[in-house]
């Protein structure tokens, strides 16, 4: 039976969630995370630190390509689970081929090479739909005691479109509907967390130095650090 | 090309934003590349395009003064230009209309076909009636949620007509629409073939644009007096009618008669006449003492000089109005301190009097005021000469209410 679900939503912006009142994303308890311990808000480093419960910044930035870094399960909170599922989790089960291509597409778009915004988006949305499908399938089976699904859509689309509010709102609505569907089917503990938020630069988007968190259980956190959730997640598995 | 100004009102969830977004989309008033980008994103995500998101975004941009006018949304059809007067809430709309900040010539009242007529719907219809907007179209939206049912449409149509009748009004058209899909908005619906009436845009195209009140009696409000060389120039605005050089006029309320000697407009020497809406200077034949607040009128068609003003007032101040408060009326360039002789509180949904001898009016309430100005004031019925039929009330030096004259007393 699934006890704990973590929805990792890359770049989910606190101000946008609260502005549009996405209640399923906000859950019962929510707030901003403090990521000031990191020199730069880089996604793979932040997510790796989140699952490890300590900053992995120094260790990962020393690598030639930290995007492809994969931690052993023993270093993560998944170590305590009997049958965990980690879908596309950065630093652990990250799907390199997909995300390398996304970064290349972004570079090409910004350099004015042969890719339209529609083509860029399409590639990201197709992956989003795939992860969504895999996640709900897994939830249906109930085989995994812990599931973490990573949704990169809000960040990857946000980089080129955060200033296009109707588009971002549509994405946030989709994410809110994922949370709603989970809440309707699942009675365990649910954490929704982002690595960082985003702010608009014209039509584009850049990372903020805080993230978003919400839970359906009381964690008594005030402005928690991203690494503070580790113990809570271990405890939730042991209950 | 002429422009029709209209307002869309309705209950908060009945689809106003979606309709505005849809209208802009159907009339190609949105940037094509941006819409294509959004449509592609919707397809890839398996979602419908949310027109309300587009409208909300436009409103945000407007608030930030980034790309478009601060108060209006514009689009055009083959026949004419349109301006949707943006009214985030009925409070703002009433305030703007009553103070003259914006002027709607037509109104669309949107009603959710599933939820039907709500309290707020009735209130909006009353506001339309209060403001004397005669050109009204009712849009029964979200017909897809009632399976495009003709029976439901007929039922709501009858209900709507009945409550409009209580306001002494008849909507020009009642149209079944689905704003999100565009049914009967710009194009006829293929899903409601039992409906043979006009689409929303066709209905709008049939409405008439308010003409300048040039065929009304002359009303010229004096704003200031300047001395330029040997000339004394009275500067002001032609509120109604046409002012001609050589014309005999009376200044009211001082009741001084004279003749227009010249019309003075910078860069237009020898101008012989000026019509409603023009701001001009004039010189007169006699050495009269005229000051700001006087209204010049055609001698043979005098207005009303009121010592008592019956009016409907929308109180938009955040403070309550107490009947004992001394307030100032500002009407065109006239200004006078007043007391309130009688105050009735009005139900803004039914327009019925809910308290006859009220002592107080709360924020956003409507009251029927009998005002006694400390000096006579030139007024007109709002439905005849709007510019002299609408006023602002000030409390402690701040605009606190907007009113319209509903009847006049004490003829000059």
PDB file of C-alpha atoms in Angstrom, chain A residues 19-20 22 117-118 121 125 128-129 161 163-167 169-171 173-174 177 203, chain B residues 33-34 36-38 40-50 52-54 56-57 60:
ATOM      1  CA  UNK A  19      -2.337  34.198  -6.898  1.00  0.00           C
ATOM      2  CA  UNK A  20      -4.488  31.802  -8.886  1.00  0.00           C
ATOM      3  CA  UNK A  22      -4.682  26.466  -6.734  1.00  0.00           C
ATOM      4  CA  UNK A 117       8.462  27.557 -29.554  1.00  0.00           C
ATOM      5  CA  UNK A 118       5.678  25.130 -30.472  1.00  0.00           C
ATOM      6  CA  UNK A 121       6.871  22.962 -25.956  1.00  0.00           C
ATOM      7  CA  UNK A 125       4.520  18.313 -22.877  1.00  0.00           C
ATOM      8  CA  UNK A 128       5.006  15.451 -19.004  1.00  0.00           C
ATOM      9  CA  UNK A 129       2.071  13.362 -20.218  1.00  0.00           C
ATOM     10  CA  UNK A 161       7.338  31.329 -21.348  1.00  0.00           C
ATOM     11  CA  UNK A 163       5.982  35.847 -18.866  1.00  0.00           C
ATOM     12  CA  UNK A 164       3.114  34.335 -20.885  1.00  0.00           C
ATOM     13  CA  UNK A 165       0.742  34.060 -17.955  1.00  0.00           C
ATOM     14  CA  UNK A 166      -2.133  32.242 -19.738  1.00  0.00           C
ATOM     15  CA  UNK A 167       0.264  29.466 -20.743  1.00  0.00           C
ATOM     16  CA  UNK A 169      -1.670  29.238 -15.713  1.00  0.00           C
ATOM     17  CA  UNK A 170      -2.765  26.371 -17.931  1.00  0.00           C
ATOM     18  CA  UNK A 171       0.267  24.345 -16.818  1.00  0.00           C
ATOM     19  CA  UNK A 173      -3.957  24.114 -13.617  1.00  0.00           C
ATOM     20  CA  UNK A 174      -2.778  20.806 -15.022  1.00  0.00           C
ATOM     21  CA  UNK A 177      -5.487  18.653 -11.305  1.00  0.00           C
ATOM     22  CA  UNK A 203       8.465  36.453 -21.868  1.00  0.00           C
TER      23      UNK A 203
ATOM     24  CA  UNK B  33       1.428  34.143 -33.020  1.00  0.00           C
ATOM     25  CA  UNK B  34       0.659  34.215 -29.312  1.00  0.00           C
ATOM     26  CA  UNK B  36      -1.174  29.890 -32.053  1.00  0.00           C
ATOM     27  CA  UNK B  37       1.421  29.229 -29.373  1.00  0.00           C
ATOM     28  CA  UNK B  38      -1.276  28.847 -26.720  1.00  0.00           C
ATOM     29  CA  UNK B  40      -0.441  24.372 -29.680  1.00  0.00           C
ATOM     30  CA  UNK B  41       0.319  24.133 -25.965  1.00  0.00           C
ATOM     31  CA  UNK B  42      -3.312  23.236 -25.259  1.00  0.00           C
ATOM     32  CA  UNK B  43      -3.294  20.514 -27.892  1.00  0.00           C
ATOM     33  CA  UNK B  44      -0.083  19.043 -26.553  1.00  0.00           C
ATOM     34  CA  UNK B  45      -1.483  19.038 -23.020  1.00  0.00           C
ATOM     35  CA  UNK B  46      -4.879  17.754 -24.144  1.00  0.00           C
ATOM     36  CA  UNK B  47      -6.677  20.791 -22.762  1.00  0.00           C
ATOM     37  CA  UNK B  48      -9.083  23.372 -24.104  1.00  0.00           C
ATOM     38  CA  UNK B  49      -7.903  26.921 -24.710  1.00  0.00           C
ATOM     39  CA  UNK B  50      -8.982  28.975 -21.697  1.00  0.00           C
ATOM     40  CA  UNK B  52     -10.634  33.676 -19.573  1.00  0.00           C
ATOM     41  CA  UNK B  53      -6.895  33.244 -18.918  1.00  0.00           C
ATOM     42  CA  UNK B  54      -6.173  35.432 -21.939  1.00  0.00           C
ATOM     43  CA  UNK B  56      -7.154  38.063 -17.230  1.00  0.00           C
ATOM     44  CA  UNK B  57      -3.685  38.440 -18.699  1.00  0.00           C
ATOM     45  CA  UNK B  60      -2.996  42.474 -15.797  1.00  0.00           C
TER      46      UNK B  60
END
